Structure formats: C-alpha cells, structure tokens
CSV table of C-alpha atoms in Angstrom, one decimal:
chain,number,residue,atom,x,y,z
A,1,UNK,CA,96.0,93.9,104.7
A,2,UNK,CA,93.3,96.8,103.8
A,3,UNK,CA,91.8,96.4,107.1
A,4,UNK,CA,94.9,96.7,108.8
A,5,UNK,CA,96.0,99.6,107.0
A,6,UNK,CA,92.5,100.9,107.5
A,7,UNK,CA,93.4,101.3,111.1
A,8,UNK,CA,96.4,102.7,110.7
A,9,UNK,CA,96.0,106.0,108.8
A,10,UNK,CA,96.9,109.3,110.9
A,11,UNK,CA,93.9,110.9,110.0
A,12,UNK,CA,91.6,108.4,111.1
A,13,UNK,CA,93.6,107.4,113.9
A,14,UNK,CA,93.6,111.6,115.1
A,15,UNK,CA,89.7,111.5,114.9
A,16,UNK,CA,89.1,108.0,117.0
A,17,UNK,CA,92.3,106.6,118.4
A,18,UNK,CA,90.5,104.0,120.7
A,19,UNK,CA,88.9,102.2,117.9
A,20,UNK,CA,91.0,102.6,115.4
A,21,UNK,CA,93.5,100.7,117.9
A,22,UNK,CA,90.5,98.4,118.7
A,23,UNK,CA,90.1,97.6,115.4
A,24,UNK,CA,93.4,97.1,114.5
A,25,UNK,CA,93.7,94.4,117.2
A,26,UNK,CA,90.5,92.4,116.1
A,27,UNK,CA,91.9,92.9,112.3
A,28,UNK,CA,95.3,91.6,113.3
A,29,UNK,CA,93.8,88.6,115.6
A,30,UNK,CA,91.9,87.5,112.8
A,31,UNK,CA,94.1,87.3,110.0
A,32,UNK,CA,96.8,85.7,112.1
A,33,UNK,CA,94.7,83.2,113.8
A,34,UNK,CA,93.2,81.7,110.7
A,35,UNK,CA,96.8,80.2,109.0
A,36,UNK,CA,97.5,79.0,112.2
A,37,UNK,CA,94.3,77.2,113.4
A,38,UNK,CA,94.3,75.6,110.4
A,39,UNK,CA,97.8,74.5,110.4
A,40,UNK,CA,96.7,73.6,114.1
A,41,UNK,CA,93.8,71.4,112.3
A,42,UNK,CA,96.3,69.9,109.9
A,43,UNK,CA,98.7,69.2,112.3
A,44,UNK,CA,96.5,66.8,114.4
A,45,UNK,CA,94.3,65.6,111.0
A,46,UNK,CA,96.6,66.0,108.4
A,47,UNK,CA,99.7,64.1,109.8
A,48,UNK,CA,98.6,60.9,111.0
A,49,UNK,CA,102.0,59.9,110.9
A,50,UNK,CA,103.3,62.5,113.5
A,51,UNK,CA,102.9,61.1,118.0
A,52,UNK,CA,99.4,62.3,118.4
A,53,UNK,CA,99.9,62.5,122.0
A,54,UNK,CA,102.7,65.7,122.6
A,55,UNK,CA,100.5,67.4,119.5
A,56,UNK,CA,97.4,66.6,121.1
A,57,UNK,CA,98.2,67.7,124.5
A,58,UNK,CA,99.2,70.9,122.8
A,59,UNK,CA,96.1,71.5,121.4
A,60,UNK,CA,94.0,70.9,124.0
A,61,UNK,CA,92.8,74.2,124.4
A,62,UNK,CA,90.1,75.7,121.4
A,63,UNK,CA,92.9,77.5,119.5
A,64,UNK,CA,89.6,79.7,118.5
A,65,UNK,CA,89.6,80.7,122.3
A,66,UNK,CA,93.6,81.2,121.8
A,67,UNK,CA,94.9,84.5,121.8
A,68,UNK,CA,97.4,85.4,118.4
A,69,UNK,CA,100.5,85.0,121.4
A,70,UNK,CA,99.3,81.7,122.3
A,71,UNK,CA,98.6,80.4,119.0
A,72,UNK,CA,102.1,81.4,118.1
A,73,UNK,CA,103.6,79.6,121.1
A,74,UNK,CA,101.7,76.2,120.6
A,75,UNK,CA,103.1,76.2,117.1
A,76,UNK,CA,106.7,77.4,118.0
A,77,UNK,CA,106.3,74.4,120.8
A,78,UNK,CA,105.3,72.1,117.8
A,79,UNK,CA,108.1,73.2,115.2
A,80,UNK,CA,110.4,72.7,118.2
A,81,UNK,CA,109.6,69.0,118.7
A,82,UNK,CA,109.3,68.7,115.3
A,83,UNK,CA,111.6,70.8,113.5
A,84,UNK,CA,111.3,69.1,110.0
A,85,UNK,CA,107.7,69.9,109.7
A,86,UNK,CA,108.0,72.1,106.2
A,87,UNK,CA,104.2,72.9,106.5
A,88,UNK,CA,104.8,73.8,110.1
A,89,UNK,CA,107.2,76.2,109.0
A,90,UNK,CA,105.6,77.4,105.4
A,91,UNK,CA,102.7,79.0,107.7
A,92,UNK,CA,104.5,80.1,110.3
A,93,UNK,CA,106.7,82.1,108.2
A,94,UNK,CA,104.5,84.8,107.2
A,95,UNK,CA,102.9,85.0,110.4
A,96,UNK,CA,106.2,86.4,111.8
A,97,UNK,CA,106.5,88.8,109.1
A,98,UNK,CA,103.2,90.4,109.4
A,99,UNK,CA,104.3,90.3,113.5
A,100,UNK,CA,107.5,92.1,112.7
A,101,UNK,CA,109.3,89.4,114.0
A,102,UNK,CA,111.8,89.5,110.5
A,103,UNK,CA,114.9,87.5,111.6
A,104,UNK,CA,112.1,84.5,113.0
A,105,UNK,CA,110.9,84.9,109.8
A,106,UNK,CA,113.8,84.2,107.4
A,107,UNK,CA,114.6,81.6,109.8
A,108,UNK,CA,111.2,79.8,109.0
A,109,UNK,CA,111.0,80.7,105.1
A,110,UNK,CA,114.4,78.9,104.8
A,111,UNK,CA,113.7,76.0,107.0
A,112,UNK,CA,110.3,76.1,104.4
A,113,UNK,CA,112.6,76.0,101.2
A,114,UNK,CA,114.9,73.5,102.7
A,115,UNK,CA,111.7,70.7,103.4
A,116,UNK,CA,109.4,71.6,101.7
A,117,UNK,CA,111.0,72.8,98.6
A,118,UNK,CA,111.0,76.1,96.7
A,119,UNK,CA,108.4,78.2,94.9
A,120,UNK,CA,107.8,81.5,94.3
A,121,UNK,CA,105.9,82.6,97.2
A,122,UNK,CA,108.5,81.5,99.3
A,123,UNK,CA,111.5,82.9,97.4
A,124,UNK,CA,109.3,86.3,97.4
A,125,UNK,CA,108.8,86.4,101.6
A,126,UNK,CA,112.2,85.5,102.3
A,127,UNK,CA,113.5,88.9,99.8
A,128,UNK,CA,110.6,90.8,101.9
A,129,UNK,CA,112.0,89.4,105.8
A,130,UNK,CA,115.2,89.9,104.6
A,131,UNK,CA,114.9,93.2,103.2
A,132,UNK,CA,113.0,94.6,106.2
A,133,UNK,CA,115.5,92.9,108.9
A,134,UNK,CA,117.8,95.2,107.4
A,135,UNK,CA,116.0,97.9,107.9
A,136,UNK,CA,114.1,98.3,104.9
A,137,UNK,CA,117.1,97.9,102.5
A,138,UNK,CA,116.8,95.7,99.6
A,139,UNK,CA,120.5,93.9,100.1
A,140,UNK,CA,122.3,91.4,97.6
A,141,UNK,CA,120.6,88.6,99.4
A,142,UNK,CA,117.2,89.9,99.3
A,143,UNK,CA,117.2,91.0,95.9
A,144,UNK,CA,118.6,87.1,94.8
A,145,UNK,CA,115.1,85.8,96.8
A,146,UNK,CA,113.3,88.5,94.6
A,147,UNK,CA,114.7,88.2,91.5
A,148,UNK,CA,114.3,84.1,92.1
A,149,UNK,CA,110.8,84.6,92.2
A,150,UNK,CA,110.1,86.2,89.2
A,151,UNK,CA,111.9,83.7,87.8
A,152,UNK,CA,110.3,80.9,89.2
A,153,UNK,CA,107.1,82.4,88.9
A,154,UNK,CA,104.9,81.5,85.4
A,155,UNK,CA,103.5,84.5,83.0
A,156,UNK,CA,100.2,84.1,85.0
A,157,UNK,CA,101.9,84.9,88.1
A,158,UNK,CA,104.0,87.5,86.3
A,159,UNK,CA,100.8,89.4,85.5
A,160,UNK,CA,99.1,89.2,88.6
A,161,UNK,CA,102.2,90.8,90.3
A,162,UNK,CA,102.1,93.8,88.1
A,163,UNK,CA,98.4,93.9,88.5
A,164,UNK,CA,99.0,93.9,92.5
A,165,UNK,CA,101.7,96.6,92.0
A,166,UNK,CA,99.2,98.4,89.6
A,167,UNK,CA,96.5,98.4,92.4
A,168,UNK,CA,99.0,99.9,94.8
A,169,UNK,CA,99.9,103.2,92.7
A,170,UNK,CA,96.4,103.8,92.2
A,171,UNK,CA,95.7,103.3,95.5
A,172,UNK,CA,98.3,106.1,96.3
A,173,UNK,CA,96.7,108.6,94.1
A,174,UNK,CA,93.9,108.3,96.6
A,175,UNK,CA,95.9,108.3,99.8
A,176,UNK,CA,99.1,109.9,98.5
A,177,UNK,CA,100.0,110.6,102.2
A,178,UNK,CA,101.0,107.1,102.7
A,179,UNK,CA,104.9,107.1,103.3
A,180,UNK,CA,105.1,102.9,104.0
A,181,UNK,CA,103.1,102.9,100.3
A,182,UNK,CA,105.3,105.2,98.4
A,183,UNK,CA,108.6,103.1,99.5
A,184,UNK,CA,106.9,99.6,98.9
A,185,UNK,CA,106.1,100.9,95.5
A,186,UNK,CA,109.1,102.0,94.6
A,187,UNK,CA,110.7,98.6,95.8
A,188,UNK,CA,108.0,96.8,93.7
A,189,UNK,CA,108.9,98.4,90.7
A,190,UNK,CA,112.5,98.1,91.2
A,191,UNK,CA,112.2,94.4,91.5
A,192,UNK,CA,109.9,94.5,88.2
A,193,UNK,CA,113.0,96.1,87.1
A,194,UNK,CA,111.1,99.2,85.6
A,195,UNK,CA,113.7,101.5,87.0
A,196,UNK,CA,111.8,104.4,85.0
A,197,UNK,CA,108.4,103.5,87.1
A,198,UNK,CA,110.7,103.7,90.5
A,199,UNK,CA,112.0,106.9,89.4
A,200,UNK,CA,108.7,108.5,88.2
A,201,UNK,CA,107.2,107.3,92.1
A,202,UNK,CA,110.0,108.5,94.1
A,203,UNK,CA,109.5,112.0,92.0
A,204,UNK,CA,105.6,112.1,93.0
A,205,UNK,CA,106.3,111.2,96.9
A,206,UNK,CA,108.6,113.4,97.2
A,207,UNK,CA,106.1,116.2,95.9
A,208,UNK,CA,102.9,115.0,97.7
A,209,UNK,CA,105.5,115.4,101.3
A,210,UNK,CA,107.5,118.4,100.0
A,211,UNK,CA,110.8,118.3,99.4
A,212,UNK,CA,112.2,119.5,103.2
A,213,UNK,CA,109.9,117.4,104.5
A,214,UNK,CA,111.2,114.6,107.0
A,215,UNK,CA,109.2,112.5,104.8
A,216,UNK,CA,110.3,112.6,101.9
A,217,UNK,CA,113.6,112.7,103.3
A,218,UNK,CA,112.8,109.2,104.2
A,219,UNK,CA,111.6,107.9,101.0
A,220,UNK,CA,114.5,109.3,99.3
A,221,UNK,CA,116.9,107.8,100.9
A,222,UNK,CA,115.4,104.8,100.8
A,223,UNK,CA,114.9,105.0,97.2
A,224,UNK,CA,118.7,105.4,96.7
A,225,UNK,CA,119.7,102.5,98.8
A,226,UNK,CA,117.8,100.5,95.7
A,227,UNK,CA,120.0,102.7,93.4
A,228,UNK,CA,116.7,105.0,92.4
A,229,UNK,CA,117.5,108.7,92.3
A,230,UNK,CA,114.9,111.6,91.6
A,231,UNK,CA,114.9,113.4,88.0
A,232,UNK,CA,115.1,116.8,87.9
C-alpha cells in the first residue's frame, strides 16, 4: 500500500509522471499477483479433491508470466466452475477491492463468509467494499460489517487496529495534503467510535486545504455523511 501510494502523490507525479505511472503498475502487478499465484498453487496442490484436469488446463500457462488481467480471469474461470471454493473466494475478494471492482467484491467477501465462515478480516472488507460501492459512504450495512469486526476481533487485534489507525494520522502530519487519507481517517476513527478523534481530524483537514477549498469541501461532506461535523 506505501508503494502504491508512493506513486500516487501529485507532487511527485508533477515532477516524473512516466515513472511514477511506471511504478505504479509494477507496484500494483506485484501485490496483486502474489494472493493469486498462490491461491493458483493451492488450487492445483492444496485441493486434491477438486478434477485436476479443467484446473490444470487453466493453469497451464506460468501464472508468473500472467499479467494481473489474466490472473484475474483464470481464477474468475475457476470460481465459476467451482463456485463453493471459500478459499477461492477469500483471496479473490480483496483483489477486487484494491482493483476498484467494489460490487465483485462484496459479492466474493459474502460468498467467503457464507463457505468459509466469518472472521474479522472478512467482516472488516465487506464494511470497506460496501462502503466505497456507495460512493464512499459508510451506510447501515457497512457499518453492521464494521462494527461486527470489532466485535469479533480479540484485544490483540483491537490494539493493532488502533496502532494502524495511529500510524495513519502521523503519517498525515507528514503529508497533510493527502485528501483520500484525511477521509479514511476520519472513517477509522468513527468506526473506533472516538467521535471526538473524527471531529478533531475533520477540523485539521479542513485547515491544511482551507476552508473554500474544493477539498475540503469534499472531506466535509464526507465527514457528515458519518454524522461528524467540524467544531467551531
């Protein structure tokens, strides 16, 4: 995720737009190709149980030599003739989130939950693919996945959210001109329930863009659809 935000930032991308872009589709082909090569490894190892014949003639080709697209295929081809393959689905899922593809995505995190059971992790990516198929806006169903998570998750867990949370803010001190960052933090600490936290963030973003700004604009409205409006 640093990398890919790496390759994102305007600054950077105003300086050296060919590789920033470059790098941004090696960072994305990597992380994307590793869940699903090895899914692709546990699908013909793993599952000795499954016809090794359709699987194998799917992955016939080096899915190292595969291209994110492809690789995304071959499994979609898989999940189809083999729809109750939870672990199919439990790595797929994420893969469509970070491609954008939201509605795929809540489609695989719930066919994940249904076979494979629930947990956590998948409670929390079906409140994130739900929340950004609706165009960023936390709805009653999203916030059940969230809140299910936290409950589901153990004191460890607990923890290491608020640490990743933690990470984020500072990381916005830094790079305070980060609009995607401001509004994921303020969700984060709205589903941490520290309402005072959200508030206290949406006041800082809003100063870093300036009020009038198109920006902050943005991030306040956001913030309001979570029920988070700026102090004076």
């Amino acid at each position: 995720r640093r990398i890919l935000r790496l390759g994102s930032h305007s600054q950077a991308s105003a300086r050296a737009p060919r590789p920033a872009r470059a790098a941004k589709l090696v960072a994305t082909a990597a992380v994307l190709a590793v869940p699903l090569v090895s899914w692709g490894l546990y699908g013909s190892l793993g599952s000795p149980d499954l016809p090794s014949q359709p699987l194998a003639e799917r992955l016939a080709k080096n899915p190292a030599e595969s291209s994110v697209d492809e690789l995304v295929a071959r499994a979609e081809a898989h999940l189809a003739a083999n729809p109750s393959d939870g672990k199919g689905w439990d790595v797929l899922a994420p893969v469509y989130l970070r491609l954008q593809r939201y509605a795929d995505a809540v489609t695989a995190y719930r066919n994940a939950i249904r076979l494979d059971g629930d947990s956590a992790v998948r409670q929390a990516g079906l409140g994130e693919a739900i929340a950004n198929a609706a165009g960023g806006i936390v709805t009653a169903e999203a916030q059940g996945a969230f809140d299910a998570a936290l409950q589901m998750a153990p004191q460890d867990r607990q923890a290491m959210i608020e640490t990743m949370v933690a990470s984020l803010d500072d990381r916005l001190k830094q790079n305070p001109r980060d609009e995607e960052g401001w509004m994921r933090l303020i969700r984060s600490y709205v589903v941490l329930g520290k309402a005072d936290r959200a508030r206290d963030a949406l006041g800082r973003a809003v100063a870093v863009f300036g009020a009038d700004s198109e920006q902050a604009k943005k991030i306040t409205a956001f913030a309001a659809s979570l029920g988070v409006t700026a102090t004076e």
